[in-house]
Amino acid sequence: MPSYSAPVKDLQFVLHDLLHLSATPVPGYEEMDRETTEAILDEAGKLAVGILQPLNAVGDEEGCTLENGVVRTPEGFKEAYAALREGGWLSLDADPDYGGQGMPYVMETAAGELFASANISMAIYKGLTHGAVSALRAHGSEDQKATYLPKMIEGTWSGTMNLTEPHCGTDLGLIRTKAEPNADGSYAITGQKIWISGGEQDLTENIVHLVLAKLPDAPDGVKGISLFVVPKFLVKDDGSLGDRNAVSCGGLEKKMGIHGNATCVMNYDGATGWLVGEPHKGMRAMFTMMNEARLAVAVQGLALGEVAYQNAVGFAQDRLQGRAVTGSAAPDKPADPIIVHPDVRRNLLDQKSFLEGARAFSLWGATLIDAAHRTGDDEAEAMISLLIPVLKGFLTDKGFETTVLAQQTLGGSGFTREWGIEQFVRDARIAMIYEGTNGIQSLDLVGRKLGLNGGKTVMAFFEMVKTFIKENEGDEDLKRDFLDPLKSASKDLQAAAMYFMAEGTKNPNNALAGSYDFMHLFGYVAMGLMWARMAGAATSALANGASDTDFYEAKLATGRYYMARHMPATALHLARIETGAEPVMTLDAGQF
Amino acid sequence: MPSYSAPVKDLQFVLHDLLHLSATPVPGYEEMDRETTEAILDEAGKLAVGILQPLNAVGDEEGCTLENGVVRTPEGFKEAYAALREGGWLSLDADPDYGGQGMPYVMETAAGELFASANISMAIYKGLTHGAVSALRAHGSEDQKATYLPKMIEGTWSGTMNLTEPHCGTDLGLIRTKAEPNADGSYAITGQKIWISGGEQDLTENIVHLVLAKLPDAPDGVKGISLFVVPKFLVKDDGSLGDRNAVSCGGLEKKMGIHGNATCVMNYDGATGWLVGEPHKGMRAMFTMMNEARLAVAVQGLALGEVAYQNAVGFAQDRLQGRAVTGSAAPDKPADPIIVHPDVRRNLLDQKSFLEGARAFSLWGATLIDAAHRTGDDEAEAMISLLIPVLKGFLTDKGFETTVLAQQTLGGSGFTREWGIEQFVRDARIAMIYEGTNGIQSLDLVGRKLGLNGGKTVMAFFEMVKTFIKENEGDEDLKRDFLDPLKSASKDLQAAAMYFMAEGTKNPNNALAGSYDFMHLFGYVAMGLMWARMAGAATSALANGASDTDFYEAKLATGRYYMARHMPATALHLARIETGAEPVMTLDAGQF
């Protein structure tokens, strides 16, 4: 059975040594000093380790069941969800006007990593409700907000997002679910939605479905999609639950992983719903919550990598096989622990150096969201919009790879269910697919985000890298080990962007064929910037006489590993990008 | 439900256009003309598609069960195994002296790909018996060979390999299983073995276990390991089955994949066994069959990638989402098939270009084994020994990646069990682990194989690349698209080998820290050589007026894709290698 311990120290390092949370002029941040965030994260960690993690394998083994329309979540999930609710973890960053605690989103993100590491299936129930709350809060009427938000934030009701239909996922313009007006201003919703996480479950008293559907007069395509709120139980004027609505779970998907999360086929048979926001503007409402939802999925990639890594390290420190080639490390034992072997260390450092960089990247992203939401900082809003596809695509691709590497550390044990690592691999796989496949993320990056504000946002990113390098190149060690590789990688990224500009205008496929490589190239540069900043922070801490030299020196060594052994990948991605459309477009569809 | 069709045309291209099988001076090859191999592969394909593939999902869903010491394989497996037996597929390349058909090993390998694509769990039962036959044939006494080989080759008995124990896998020097001499010349074998594929099953009348154990006077470590043959049922002098031996299955492993294959805990409680070969020379017997066993696993990586790819292509050709950015490809439909999108093609071409190169690489490897075994060609023996860790490590790593890419092509459907792609991902994962983890392969390559014959073998490989380039650089297209990238990649490989020589002598960790990257670097160069050769063959075929221009042009375009977009990875691996030991060795074990 795998174990887990909350990486509070690493989170604290990022929040304070790197992001200087309480010194940042964002409302609410001033209260987030070291002691406060440590107390919050310690509590989240206790719940994650003590209650959620022990149910993780149970959830995988047992899965969810559907009987007579009722979905039963695995043994213990109901109680664990209640513990999340009672601990206030469902309302952490929610609007105080509706009963939330109003904390910064960065704290929701930090705590979210712990919950996702401990039990991803449970974390998804929580995450979907968070997204539905955000969408309703931004686009719902005052009446809708008063009706739904307090109960959802309190956690007695949950929320879902209903987008996909059997014939369309990515291309939502094709949806067929209909919304026909009733005399009383409500709508009758009819259609089938699939892959609805938590569409039905036994954790909450009511489920508030947000559903994309088409009005009778809707224009074709994505410009004709409207958003509706469709509660499982209709809500009476006094707020109590009324009749069962005509929405039901028609089946549960059997999946590779996240078995503890109910993935439902949802049938809407003239269910009563109410329009959220304006007619035909449903996609806009989706976009509102998209940055947060995609960042949360990025963190899932990191989170599953982290728990897999922890168990790989434990195995490598315990398992005795072979001898260190430079002389035994444990001559009194029949063999040395395998962590002495260079290739085992290479494997573990690939994991560790990614995870620590990814943690910084995702929490930085969360502070940009806070800045955008809490101070109306348009540049922060633009920057996070640019970075979101990189965060989602890169962190989930590499997070999955990390679980695979961790599994490899365990050899044959990694393939057995008993050791539990293989579950992390299966669970991590979905993060590359949902909330927009990573291919779609790369199109979003190259097709929309690169040109954001006439290219000013991506220029601001390059400027940020340049400025950091300039301000810090006086430190020779930092320059050689961190800034020089970062500069070189950033040049590759700029060259790729230039290539797209020059060649993409001639033929858009010249850009689109390289979109996936560009997303990864961007990921490395962002990770390199994070590592350079963390190295600067660790160097300062050591210079200032920090007592925990071991921690800061390990941070520097891990960063040097990433810069030396991973950053050179940017040249490869650039080389691929510069081959353009031809290699990709030559074959006819029938020649594959 | 996934489908599969046997890639006979591609296999034929490799066997004849590339490897010129029937013109090769290896005994048995002269009979292997196009018509003969096509007939063989068509028959193998029929069995794979008609009988094995339909049981693949059944095997995954049902798994194996253990009750009162009896293992039951999934519904239909027994009949399918009988079909393999009756079709002669268990004796294809076996020694005619013992009832085999004596065909070249390359045909066993080609047919093996089809069986592994169709049903990997079933293919493993077959493969283990093949390995046990090879070991017994090379090291068994005349009496042992006469007793076991005919029945094993006929397929009424199976074979297993018993190496791993709970506390040791890679480091076999630590094994504890004991072999104590009986008065009659047999031995009493006592100990526990784990992860024994097919250790117990209901497919065959008897199971012939080959077991590593230690004699009472055994020296410590791997030099004290002996090999024993331990049949499930003792064999009487007349060849009929006698008493049940004291060996039993103590449990079945629950695994991530290959559920249809019984992975057993085997308990030897004073079981009667007979020494195979000399005392304390058990490892030598293992090495005899290792090349074949590891090549077979390499082919599993390719095979699972192939079937996953085929289903990804089918999905991409059918699924309608979005429009081609350069103008609709199917204006009469609600959307275009997703194969019009550059990033979907990029994903599919990553798969296709790997698979076709890997098929050539593995079949070339098989011809080297034939040359070594059938003509006593020492250089072929040395070359395949050098290439085996590359084949096993690179093809299973990239084969697994290919299944993951294929799964991604399907989006959400790829994550559901219904579509069946996720099974290929789970099944492919084991190939990176068993028969020596890929980390161990990389150590074997750098630690043993590079220095083989004082480095002459690796020099012969470089010479082969150089000669091919020299002989073909008159063709300008071939030079630009294939030979130049191959030359550049080969230089990177040579530079890496030079680095190991120069720095590895100072500190072996300088070489070991780069072993995994070196294995991949070597893999790319070998794949580049295969693609360059295939491009030459396709160019010749077109020049000679081949009627199937579509096939050969697709071959060239696929090869150009690989050369342009994958070969540049060699520079990245070289850069990583040249960072040496320090980044990997700096952290203390406790700092991870």
JSON list of N, CA and C in Angstrom, two decimals, chain A residues 170 195 256 297 392 396-397 428-441, chain B residues 404 407-416:
[
{"chain": "A", "resi": 170, "resn": "THR", "atom": "N", "xyz": [-14.83, 18.07, -28.28]},
{"chain": "A", "resi": 170, "resn": "THR", "atom": "CA", "xyz": [-14.08, 19.29, -28.57]},
{"chain": "A", "resi": 170, "resn": "THR", "atom": "C", "xyz": [-14.91, 20.29, -29.35]},
{"chain": "A", "resi": 195, "resn": "TRP", "atom": "N", "xyz": [-19.89, 11.60, -20.01]},
{"chain": "A", "resi": 195, "resn": "TRP", "atom": "CA", "xyz": [-18.66, 11.90, -19.27]},
{"chain": "A", "resi": 195, "resn": "TRP", "atom": "C", "xyz": [-18.87, 13.00, -18.24]},
{"chain": "A", "resi": 256, "resn": "MET", "atom": "N", "xyz": [-10.27, 3.58, -17.33]},
{"chain": "A", "resi": 256, "resn": "MET", "atom": "CA", "xyz": [-8.92, 3.13, -16.99]},
{"chain": "A", "resi": 256, "resn": "MET", "atom": "C", "xyz": [-8.57, 3.47, -15.55]},
{"chain": "A", "resi": 297, "resn": "VAL", "atom": "N", "xyz": [-6.54, 21.12, -13.12]},
{"chain": "A", "resi": 297, "resn": "VAL", "atom": "CA", "xyz": [-6.14, 19.86, -13.77]},
{"chain": "A", "resi": 297, "resn": "VAL", "atom": "C", "xyz": [-4.61, 19.79, -13.89]},
{"chain": "A", "resi": 392, "resn": "LYS", "atom": "N", "xyz": [-1.57, 23.52, -18.29]},
{"chain": "A", "resi": 392, "resn": "LYS", "atom": "CA", "xyz": [-2.40, 22.32, -18.38]},
{"chain": "A", "resi": 392, "resn": "LYS", "atom": "C", "xyz": [-1.70, 21.25, -19.22]},
{"chain": "A", "resi": 396, "resn": "THR", "atom": "N", "xyz": [0.41, 18.17, -17.13]},
{"chain": "A", "resi": 396, "resn": "THR", "atom": "CA", "xyz": [-0.27, 16.86, -17.14]},
{"chain": "A", "resi": 396, "resn": "THR", "atom": "C", "xyz": [0.52, 15.84, -17.98]},
{"chain": "A", "resi": 397, "resn": "ASP", "atom": "N", "xyz": [1.14, 16.27, -19.08]},
{"chain": "A", "resi": 397, "resn": "ASP", "atom": "CA", "xyz": [1.99, 15.35, -19.85]},
{"chain": "A", "resi": 397, "resn": "ASP", "atom": "C", "xyz": [3.15, 14.86, -18.99]},
{"chain": "A", "resi": 428, "resn": "ALA", "atom": "N", "xyz": [-3.58, 9.31, -13.41]},
{"chain": "A", "resi": 428, "resn": "ALA", "atom": "CA", "xyz": [-2.97, 10.52, -13.99]},
{"chain": "A", "resi": 428, "resn": "ALA", "atom": "C", "xyz": [-3.29, 10.66, -15.47]},
{"chain": "A", "resi": 429, "resn": "ARG", "atom": "N", "xyz": [-3.59, 9.53, -16.11]},
{"chain": "A", "resi": 429, "resn": "ARG", "atom": "CA", "xyz": [-3.76, 9.55, -17.57]},
{"chain": "A", "resi": 429, "resn": "ARG", "atom": "C", "xyz": [-4.88, 10.48, -18.03]},
{"chain": "A", "resi": 430, "resn": "ILE", "atom": "N", "xyz": [-5.96, 10.57, -17.21]},
{"chain": "A", "resi": 430, "resn": "ILE", "atom": "CA", "xyz": [-7.12, 11.36, -17.65]},
{"chain": "A", "resi": 430, "resn": "ILE", "atom": "C", "xyz": [-6.81, 12.86, -17.71]},
{"chain": "A", "resi": 431, "resn": "ALA", "atom": "N", "xyz": [-5.85, 13.30, -16.91]},
{"chain": "A", "resi": 431, "resn": "ALA", "atom": "CA", "xyz": [-5.58, 14.74, -16.85]},
{"chain": "A", "resi": 431, "resn": "ALA", "atom": "C", "xyz": [-5.08, 15.29, -18.19]},
{"chain": "A", "resi": 432, "resn": "MET", "atom": "N", "xyz": [-4.48, 14.41, -19.02]},
{"chain": "A", "resi": 432, "resn": "MET", "atom": "CA", "xyz": [-4.03, 14.83, -20.35]},
{"chain": "A", "resi": 432, "resn": "MET", "atom": "C", "xyz": [-5.19, 14.97, -21.32]},
{"chain": "A", "resi": 433, "resn": "ILE", "atom": "N", "xyz": [-6.35, 14.46, -20.91]},
{"chain": "A", "resi": 433, "resn": "ILE", "atom": "CA", "xyz": [-7.49, 14.40, -21.83]},
{"chain": "A", "resi": 433, "resn": "ILE", "atom": "C", "xyz": [-8.59, 15.40, -21.47]},
{"chain": "A", "resi": 434, "resn": "TYR", "atom": "N", "xyz": [-9.00, 15.40, -20.19]},
{"chain": "A", "resi": 434, "resn": "TYR", "atom": "CA", "xyz": [-10.19, 16.21, -19.91]},
{"chain": "A", "resi": 434, "resn": "TYR", "atom": "C", "xyz": [-9.87, 17.70, -19.72]},
{"chain": "A", "resi": 435, "resn": "GLU", "atom": "N", "xyz": [-10.92, 18.49, -19.64]},
{"chain": "A", "resi": 435, "resn": "GLU", "atom": "CA", "xyz": [-10.79, 19.97, -19.67]},
{"chain": "A", "resi": 435, "resn": "GLU", "atom": "C", "xyz": [-10.06, 20.43, -20.93]},
{"chain": "A", "resi": 436, "resn": "GLY", "atom": "N", "xyz": [-10.32, 19.76, -22.04]},
{"chain": "A", "resi": 436, "resn": "GLY", "atom": "CA", "xyz": [-9.64, 20.06, -23.31]},
{"chain": "A", "resi": 436, "resn": "GLY", "atom": "C", "xyz": [-8.39, 19.23, -23.42]},
{"chain": "A", "resi": 437, "resn": "THR", "atom": "N", "xyz": [-8.34, 18.33, -24.40]},
{"chain": "A", "resi": 437, "resn": "THR", "atom": "CA", "xyz": [-7.15, 17.48, -24.56]},
{"chain": "A", "resi": 437, "resn": "THR", "atom": "C", "xyz": [-5.91, 18.36, -24.70]},
{"chain": "A", "resi": 438, "resn": "ASN", "atom": "N", "xyz": [-4.77, 17.77, -24.44]},
{"chain": "A", "resi": 438, "resn": "ASN", "atom": "CA", "xyz": [-3.54, 18.58, -24.53]},
{"chain": "A", "resi": 438, "resn": "ASN", "atom": "C", "xyz": [-3.26, 19.04, -25.96]},
{"chain": "A", "resi": 439, "resn": "GLY", "atom": "N", "xyz": [-3.76, 18.31, -26.94]},
{"chain": "A", "resi": 439, "resn": "GLY", "atom": "CA", "xyz": [-3.67, 18.79, -28.32]},
{"chain": "A", "resi": 439, "resn": "GLY", "atom": "C", "xyz": [-4.45, 20.09, -28.49]},
{"chain": "A", "resi": 440, "resn": "ILE", "atom": "N", "xyz": [-5.64, 20.13, -27.87]},
{"chain": "A", "resi": 440, "resn": "ILE", "atom": "CA", "xyz": [-6.46, 21.34, -27.92]},
{"chain": "A", "resi": 440, "resn": "ILE", "atom": "C", "xyz": [-5.78, 22.49, -27.16]},
{"chain": "A", "resi": 441, "resn": "GLN", "atom": "N", "xyz": [-5.13, 22.16, -26.07]},
{"chain": "A", "resi": 441, "resn": "GLN", "atom": "CA", "xyz": [-4.38, 23.20, -25.34]},
{"chain": "A", "resi": 441, "resn": "GLN", "atom": "C", "xyz": [-3.34, 23.84, -26.25]},
{"chain": "B", "resi": 404, "resn": "VAL", "atom": "N", "xyz": [0.21, 5.21, -25.63]},
{"chain": "B", "resi": 404, "resn": "VAL", "atom": "CA", "xyz": [-0.29, 6.41, -24.95]},
{"chain": "B", "resi": 404, "resn": "VAL", "atom": "C", "xyz": [-0.70, 7.47, -25.98]},
{"chain": "B", "resi": 407, "resn": "GLN", "atom": "N", "xyz": [-3.95, 6.36, -27.53]},
{"chain": "B", "resi": 407, "resn": "GLN", "atom": "CA", "xyz": [-5.04, 6.63, -26.59]},
{"chain": "B", "resi": 407, "resn": "GLN", "atom": "C", "xyz": [-5.43, 8.10, -26.65]},
{"chain": "B", "resi": 408, "resn": "GLN", "atom": "N", "xyz": [-4.45, 8.97, -26.80]},
{"chain": "B", "resi": 408, "resn": "GLN", "atom": "CA", "xyz": [-4.72, 10.40, -26.86]},
{"chain": "B", "resi": 408, "resn": "GLN", "atom": "C", "xyz": [-5.52, 10.78, -28.11]},
{"chain": "B", "resi": 409, "resn": "THR", "atom": "N", "xyz": [-5.24, 10.08, -29.20]},
{"chain": "B", "resi": 409, "resn": "THR", "atom": "CA", "xyz": [-5.99, 10.35, -30.44]},
{"chain": "B", "resi": 409, "resn": "THR", "atom": "C", "xyz": [-7.49, 10.22, -30.21]},
{"chain": "B", "resi": 410, "resn": "LEU", "atom": "N", "xyz": [-7.88, 9.32, -29.33]},
{"chain": "B", "resi": 410, "resn": "LEU", "atom": "CA", "xyz": [-9.30, 9.06, -29.10]},
{"chain": "B", "resi": 410, "resn": "LEU", "atom": "C", "xyz": [-9.94, 10.00, -28.08]},
{"chain": "B", "resi": 411, "resn": "GLY", "atom": "N", "xyz": [-9.14, 10.89, -27.52]},
{"chain": "B", "resi": 411, "resn": "GLY", "atom": "CA", "xyz": [-9.71, 11.79, -26.51]},
{"chain": "B", "resi": 411, "resn": "GLY", "atom": "C", "xyz": [-10.34, 10.98, -25.38]},
{"chain": "B", "resi": 412, "resn": "GLY", "atom": "N", "xyz": [-11.48, 11.45, -24.88]},
{"chain": "B", "resi": 412, "resn": "GLY", "atom": "CA", "xyz": [-12.13, 10.78, -23.76]},
{"chain": "B", "resi": 412, "resn": "GLY", "atom": "C", "xyz": [-12.41, 9.30, -24.01]},
{"chain": "B", "resi": 413, "resn": "SER", "atom": "N", "xyz": [-12.71, 8.95, -25.25]},
{"chain": "B", "resi": 413, "resn": "SER", "atom": "CA", "xyz": [-12.98, 7.53, -25.56]},
{"chain": "B", "resi": 413, "resn": "SER", "atom": "C", "xyz": [-11.76, 6.67, -25.26]},
{"chain": "B", "resi": 414, "resn": "GLY", "atom": "N", "xyz": [-10.58, 7.26, -25.38]},
{"chain": "B", "resi": 414, "resn": "GLY", "atom": "CA", "xyz": [-9.36, 6.51, -25.09]},
{"chain": "B", "resi": 414, "resn": "GLY", "atom": "C", "xyz": [-9.24, 6.09, -23.64]},
{"chain": "B", "resi": 415, "resn": "PHE", "atom": "N", "xyz": [-9.94, 6.81, -22.77]},
{"chain": "B", "resi": 415, "resn": "PHE", "atom": "CA", "xyz": [-9.84, 6.51, -21.34]},
{"chain": "B", "resi": 415, "resn": "PHE", "atom": "C", "xyz": [-10.89, 5.50, -20.89]},
{"chain": "B", "resi": 416, "resn": "THR", "atom": "N", "xyz": [-11.88, 5.25, -21.75]},
{"chain": "B", "resi": 416, "resn": "THR", "atom": "CA", "xyz": [-12.94, 4.30, -21.36]},
{"chain": "B", "resi": 416, "resn": "THR", "atom": "C", "xyz": [-12.55, 2.88, -21.76]}
]
